[in-house]
Amino acid sequence: MNPLINTIETAYANINTLQTTDTETNIINDVNQTMALLDAGTIRVADKINGEWVVNSWIKQAILLYFKLNSCQPMPGFNQFFDKIPLKFNQYNEDQLRDSGVRIVPPASVRYGSHIEANTVLMPCFVNTGAFISSGCMIDTWATVGSCAFIGKNVHISGGAGIGGVL
């Protein structure tokens, strides 16, 4: 994954010069690939290695690049949105929703780039991009899981609680 990391880190070092219209295709592709890997749960912002948490800063940089390289656009949902990051489950068909093993109670709002494992219940809540929610969780009514937050297995985030993000 070194070429991916190198592209992201180099692009982020020049983030102020990047434009949505003339950015190199390889940068856009690598940022999109990173977001897809986050969404799938293949990578995450922090990993426990040898008993210690290690932050993958390049992934946070890719998320910030994603914001920089995308323009706001109308997005359908339970409400009309105008944002840079689409909702995670809007493009899922019934089989994909069933296969995900996630119960999504309206109007739960989950952004693309977050990963939600099976046997999780999302009450009317907000989950930001880069978040990783392990299996067996309940994110209760009006709870917020911030950008790049990690929620372990079988955790109940109480109604109205907020778990801070790191972006």
PDB file of C-alpha atoms in Angstrom:
ATOM      1  CA  MET A   1       0.000   0.000   0.000  1.00  0.00           C
ATOM      2  CA  ASN A   2       3.039   2.303  -0.039  1.00  0.00           C
ATOM      3  CA  PRO A   3       2.219   3.952  -3.402  1.00  0.00           C
ATOM      4  CA  LEU A   4      -1.248   4.806  -2.088  1.00  0.00           C
ATOM      5  CA  ILE A   5       0.184   6.282   1.117  1.00  0.00           C
ATOM      6  CA  ASN A   6       2.843   8.218  -0.805  1.00  0.00           C
ATOM      7  CA  THR A   7       0.264   9.743  -3.165  1.00  0.00           C
ATOM      8  CA  ILE A   8      -1.983  10.784  -0.269  1.00  0.00           C
ATOM      9  CA  GLU A   9       0.843  12.260   1.835  1.00  0.00           C
ATOM     10  CA  THR A  10       2.305  14.166  -1.136  1.00  0.00           C
ATOM     11  CA  ALA A  11      -1.093  15.514  -2.180  1.00  0.00           C
ATOM     12  CA  TYR A  12      -1.912  16.525   1.387  1.00  0.00           C
ATOM     13  CA  ALA A  13       1.366  18.435   1.651  1.00  0.00           C
ATOM     14  CA  ASN A  14       0.068  20.494  -1.293  1.00  0.00           C
ATOM     15  CA  ILE A  15      -3.602  20.603  -0.287  1.00  0.00           C
ATOM     16  CA  ASN A  16      -3.834  24.393  -0.563  1.00  0.00           C
ATOM     17  CA  THR A  17      -2.882  24.287  -4.247  1.00  0.00           C
ATOM     18  CA  LEU A  18      -5.336  21.532  -5.234  1.00  0.00           C
ATOM     19  CA  GLN A  19      -8.503  22.382  -7.145  1.00  0.00           C
ATOM     20  CA  THR A  20     -11.529  20.207  -7.791  1.00  0.00           C
ATOM     21  CA  THR A  21     -11.264  20.763 -11.538  1.00  0.00           C
ATOM     22  CA  ASP A  22      -7.582  20.215 -12.340  1.00  0.00           C
ATOM     23  CA  THR A  23      -6.256  17.711  -9.838  1.00  0.00           C
ATOM     24  CA  GLU A  24      -4.315  14.777 -11.258  1.00  0.00           C
ATOM     25  CA  THR A  25      -6.381  11.648 -11.848  1.00  0.00           C
ATOM     26  CA  ASN A  26      -4.060   9.456  -9.742  1.00  0.00           C
ATOM     27  CA  ILE A  27      -4.656  11.665  -6.691  1.00  0.00           C
ATOM     28  CA  ILE A  28      -8.427  11.546  -7.131  1.00  0.00           C
ATOM     29  CA  ASN A  29      -8.314   7.770  -7.701  1.00  0.00           C
ATOM     30  CA  ASP A  30      -6.146   7.159  -4.618  1.00  0.00           C
ATOM     31  CA  VAL A  31      -8.326   9.366  -2.410  1.00  0.00           C
ATOM     32  CA  ASN A  32     -11.439   7.551  -3.685  1.00  0.00           C
ATOM     33  CA  GLN A  33      -9.759   4.177  -3.154  1.00  0.00           C
ATOM     34  CA  THR A  34      -8.885   5.122   0.432  1.00  0.00           C
ATOM     35  CA  MET A  35     -12.482   6.164   1.097  1.00  0.00           C
ATOM     36  CA  ALA A  36     -13.746   2.874  -0.355  1.00  0.00           C
ATOM     37  CA  LEU A  37     -11.315   0.913   1.850  1.00  0.00           C
ATOM     38  CA  LEU A  38     -12.527   2.860   4.896  1.00  0.00           C
ATOM     39  CA  ASP A  39     -16.147   2.258   3.952  1.00  0.00           C
ATOM     40  CA  ALA A  40     -15.497  -1.484   3.626  1.00  0.00           C
ATOM     41  CA  GLY A  41     -13.642  -1.629   6.958  1.00  0.00           C
ATOM     42  CA  THR A  42     -10.464  -2.862   5.256  1.00  0.00           C
ATOM     43  CA  ILE A  43      -8.501   0.017   6.790  1.00  0.00           C
ATOM     44  CA  ARG A  44      -9.200   2.336   9.702  1.00  0.00           C
ATOM     45  CA  VAL A  45      -7.733   5.502  11.116  1.00  0.00           C
ATOM     46  CA  ALA A  46      -6.203   3.776  14.143  1.00  0.00           C
ATOM     47  CA  ASP A  47      -4.997   0.197  14.612  1.00  0.00           C
ATOM     48  CA  LYS A  48      -3.896  -1.653  17.722  1.00  0.00           C
ATOM     49  CA  ILE A  49      -0.392  -2.940  17.012  1.00  0.00           C
ATOM     50  CA  ASN A  50       1.538  -4.846  19.675  1.00  0.00           C
ATOM     51  CA  GLY A  51      -0.887  -3.605  22.334  1.00  0.00           C
ATOM     52  CA  GLU A  52      -0.566   0.068  21.368  1.00  0.00           C
ATOM     53  CA  TRP A  53      -2.841   2.269  19.286  1.00  0.00           C
ATOM     54  CA  VAL A  54      -1.191   3.645  16.177  1.00  0.00           C
ATOM     55  CA  VAL A  55      -2.822   6.454  14.178  1.00  0.00           C
ATOM     56  CA  ASN A  56      -2.715   6.151  10.396  1.00  0.00           C
ATOM     57  CA  SER A  57      -2.432   9.883   9.708  1.00  0.00           C
ATOM     58  CA  TRP A  58      -2.421   9.359   5.952  1.00  0.00           C
ATOM     59  CA  ILE A  59      -6.027   8.097   6.176  1.00  0.00           C
ATOM     60  CA  LYS A  60      -7.122  11.254   7.984  1.00  0.00           C
ATOM     61  CA  GLN A  61      -5.307  13.206   5.270  1.00  0.00           C
ATOM     62  CA  ALA A  62      -7.202  11.279   2.579  1.00  0.00           C
ATOM     63  CA  ILE A  63     -10.524  12.202   4.202  1.00  0.00           C
ATOM     64  CA  LEU A  64      -9.555  15.872   4.255  1.00  0.00           C
ATOM     65  CA  LEU A  65      -8.469  15.598   0.610  1.00  0.00           C
ATOM     66  CA  TYR A  66     -11.847  14.043  -0.205  1.00  0.00           C
ATOM     67  CA  PHE A  67     -13.532  17.149   1.225  1.00  0.00           C
ATOM     68  CA  LYS A  68     -11.182  19.392  -0.746  1.00  0.00           C
ATOM     69  CA  LEU A  69     -11.602  17.585  -4.059  1.00  0.00           C
ATOM     70  CA  ASN A  70     -15.394  17.247  -4.038  1.00  0.00           C
ATOM     71  CA  SER A  71     -17.993  19.954  -4.453  1.00  0.00           C
ATOM     72  CA  CYS A  72     -21.321  20.090  -2.673  1.00  0.00           C
ATOM     73  CA  GLN A  73     -24.116  18.493  -4.634  1.00  0.00           C
ATOM     74  CA  PRO A  74     -27.762  17.638  -4.022  1.00  0.00           C
ATOM     75  CA  MET A  75     -28.181  14.248  -2.384  1.00  0.00           C
ATOM     76  CA  PRO A  76     -31.496  12.517  -1.873  1.00  0.00           C
ATOM     77  CA  GLY A  77     -32.379  10.859   1.383  1.00  0.00           C
ATOM     78  CA  PHE A  78     -35.053  11.130   4.024  1.00  0.00           C
ATOM     79  CA  ASN A  79     -34.370  14.823   3.552  1.00  0.00           C
ATOM     80  CA  GLN A  80     -32.685  16.727   0.723  1.00  0.00           C
ATOM     81  CA  PHE A  81     -28.970  17.223   1.462  1.00  0.00           C
ATOM     82  CA  PHE A  82     -26.353  19.466  -0.108  1.00  0.00           C
ATOM     83  CA  ASP A  83     -22.975  18.066   0.857  1.00  0.00           C
ATOM     84  CA  LYS A  84     -19.648  16.679  -0.328  1.00  0.00           C
ATOM     85  CA  ILE A  85     -19.964  13.190   1.164  1.00  0.00           C
ATOM     86  CA  PRO A  86     -22.967  11.013   0.283  1.00  0.00           C
ATOM     87  CA  LEU A  87     -24.874   8.934   2.790  1.00  0.00           C
ATOM     88  CA  LYS A  88     -23.458   5.427   3.143  1.00  0.00           C
ATOM     89  CA  PHE A  89     -26.567   3.334   2.635  1.00  0.00           C
ATOM     90  CA  ASN A  90     -28.377   5.403  -0.032  1.00  0.00           C
ATOM     91  CA  GLN A  91     -26.974   3.318  -2.891  1.00  0.00           C
ATOM     92  CA  TYR A  92     -27.637  -0.058  -1.233  1.00  0.00           C
ATOM     93  CA  ASN A  93     -30.374  -2.264  -2.661  1.00  0.00           C
ATOM     94  CA  GLU A  94     -32.516  -4.500  -0.451  1.00  0.00           C
ATOM     95  CA  ASP A  95     -30.134  -7.475  -0.692  1.00  0.00           C
ATOM     96  CA  GLN A  96     -27.122  -5.327   0.248  1.00  0.00           C
ATOM     97  CA  LEU A  97     -29.006  -3.861   3.204  1.00  0.00           C
ATOM     98  CA  ARG A  98     -30.040  -7.326   4.371  1.00  0.00           C
ATOM     99  CA  ASP A  99     -26.492  -8.684   3.885  1.00  0.00           C
ATOM    100  CA  SER A 100     -25.005  -5.802   5.895  1.00  0.00           C
ATOM    101  CA  GLY A 101     -26.736  -7.087   9.026  1.00  0.00           C
ATOM    102  CA  VAL A 102     -27.295  -3.501  10.166  1.00  0.00           C
ATOM    103  CA  ARG A 103     -30.689  -2.219  11.296  1.00  0.00           C
ATOM    104  CA  ILE A 104     -31.112   1.395  10.194  1.00  0.00           C
ATOM    105  CA  VAL A 105     -33.977   3.245  11.885  1.00  0.00           C
ATOM    106  CA  PRO A 106     -35.022   6.487  10.174  1.00  0.00           C
ATOM    107  CA  PRO A 107     -33.702   9.124  10.188  1.00  0.00           C
ATOM    108  CA  ALA A 108     -30.281   7.642  10.989  1.00  0.00           C
ATOM    109  CA  SER A 109     -27.655   9.502   9.006  1.00  0.00           C
ATOM    110  CA  VAL A 110     -24.455   7.618   8.193  1.00  0.00           C
ATOM    111  CA  ARG A 111     -21.844   9.127   5.880  1.00  0.00           C
ATOM    112  CA  TYR A 112     -19.915   7.196   3.252  1.00  0.00           C
ATOM    113  CA  GLY A 113     -16.440   6.260   4.431  1.00  0.00           C
ATOM    114  CA  SER A 114     -17.678   4.993   7.783  1.00  0.00           C
ATOM    115  CA  HIS A 115     -17.760   1.275   8.505  1.00  0.00           C
ATOM    116  CA  ILE A 116     -20.612  -0.361  10.389  1.00  0.00           C
ATOM    117  CA  GLU A 117     -20.296  -4.051  11.263  1.00  0.00           C
ATOM    118  CA  ALA A 118     -23.191  -6.530  11.407  1.00  0.00           C
ATOM    119  CA  ASN A 119     -25.592  -6.852  14.327  1.00  0.00           C
ATOM    120  CA  THR A 120     -25.506  -3.114  14.910  1.00  0.00           C
ATOM    121  CA  VAL A 121     -28.634  -1.011  15.400  1.00  0.00           C
ATOM    122  CA  LEU A 122     -28.567   2.584  14.258  1.00  0.00           C
ATOM    123  CA  MET A 123     -31.392   4.520  15.871  1.00  0.00           C
ATOM    124  CA  PRO A 124     -31.980   8.100  14.609  1.00  0.00           C
ATOM    125  CA  CYS A 125     -28.323   9.081  14.994  1.00  0.00           C
ATOM    126  CA  PHE A 126     -25.402  10.581  13.087  1.00  0.00           C
ATOM    127  CA  VAL A 127     -22.233   8.680  12.155  1.00  0.00           C
ATOM    128  CA  ASN A 128     -19.503  10.722  10.485  1.00  0.00           C
ATOM    129  CA  THR A 129     -17.054   9.611   7.814  1.00  0.00           C
ATOM    130  CA  GLY A 130     -14.061   7.571   8.913  1.00  0.00           C
ATOM    131  CA  ALA A 131     -15.889   6.151  11.946  1.00  0.00           C
ATOM    132  CA  PHE A 132     -15.548   2.421  12.615  1.00  0.00           C
ATOM    133  CA  ILE A 133     -18.358   0.761  14.565  1.00  0.00           C
ATOM    134  CA  SER A 134     -17.749  -2.853  15.562  1.00  0.00           C
ATOM    135  CA  SER A 135     -20.401  -5.582  15.674  1.00  0.00           C
ATOM    136  CA  GLY A 136     -23.205  -5.815  18.189  1.00  0.00           C
ATOM    137  CA  CYS A 137     -23.481  -2.100  18.896  1.00  0.00           C
ATOM    138  CA  MET A 138     -26.426   0.208  19.380  1.00  0.00           C
ATOM    139  CA  ILE A 139     -26.020   3.838  18.463  1.00  0.00           C
ATOM    140  CA  ASP A 140     -29.065   5.208  20.239  1.00  0.00           C
ATOM    141  CA  THR A 141     -31.395   8.072  19.405  1.00  0.00           C
ATOM    142  CA  TRP A 142     -29.672  11.406  18.732  1.00  0.00           C
ATOM    143  CA  ALA A 143     -26.247   9.980  19.533  1.00  0.00           C
ATOM    144  CA  THR A 144     -23.307  11.163  17.418  1.00  0.00           C
ATOM    145  CA  VAL A 145     -20.222   9.178  16.446  1.00  0.00           C
ATOM    146  CA  GLY A 146     -17.624  11.667  15.227  1.00  0.00           C
ATOM    147  CA  SER A 147     -15.214  11.513  12.333  1.00  0.00           C
ATOM    148  CA  CYS A 148     -12.700   8.670  12.616  1.00  0.00           C
ATOM    149  CA  ALA A 149     -14.031   7.516  16.010  1.00  0.00           C
ATOM    150  CA  PHE A 150     -13.658   3.829  16.898  1.00  0.00           C
ATOM    151  CA  ILE A 151     -16.453   2.018  18.734  1.00  0.00           C
ATOM    152  CA  GLY A 152     -15.612  -1.460  20.053  1.00  0.00           C
ATOM    153  CA  LYS A 153     -17.800  -4.578  20.022  1.00  0.00           C
ATOM    154  CA  ASN A 154     -21.142  -4.687  21.849  1.00  0.00           C
ATOM    155  CA  VAL A 155     -21.130  -1.027  22.866  1.00  0.00           C
ATOM    156  CA  HIS A 156     -24.318   0.915  23.526  1.00  0.00           C
ATOM    157  CA  ILE A 157     -23.920   4.646  22.899  1.00  0.00           C
ATOM    158  CA  SER A 158     -26.703   6.181  24.945  1.00  0.00           C
ATOM    159  CA  GLY A 159     -29.250   8.538  23.463  1.00  0.00           C
ATOM    160  CA  GLY A 160     -27.938  12.057  23.020  1.00  0.00           C
ATOM    161  CA  ALA A 161     -24.312  11.073  23.725  1.00  0.00           C
ATOM    162  CA  GLY A 162     -21.543  12.320  21.511  1.00  0.00           C
ATOM    163  CA  ILE A 163     -18.285  10.554  20.727  1.00  0.00           C
ATOM    164  CA  GLY A 164     -15.866  13.153  19.454  1.00  0.00           C
ATOM    165  CA  GLY A 165     -14.171  13.009  16.095  1.00  0.00           C
ATOM    166  CA  VAL A 166     -10.584  13.813  15.209  1.00  0.00           C
ATOM    167  CA  LEU A 167     -10.776  15.777  11.963  1.00  0.00           C
TER     168      LEU A 167
END
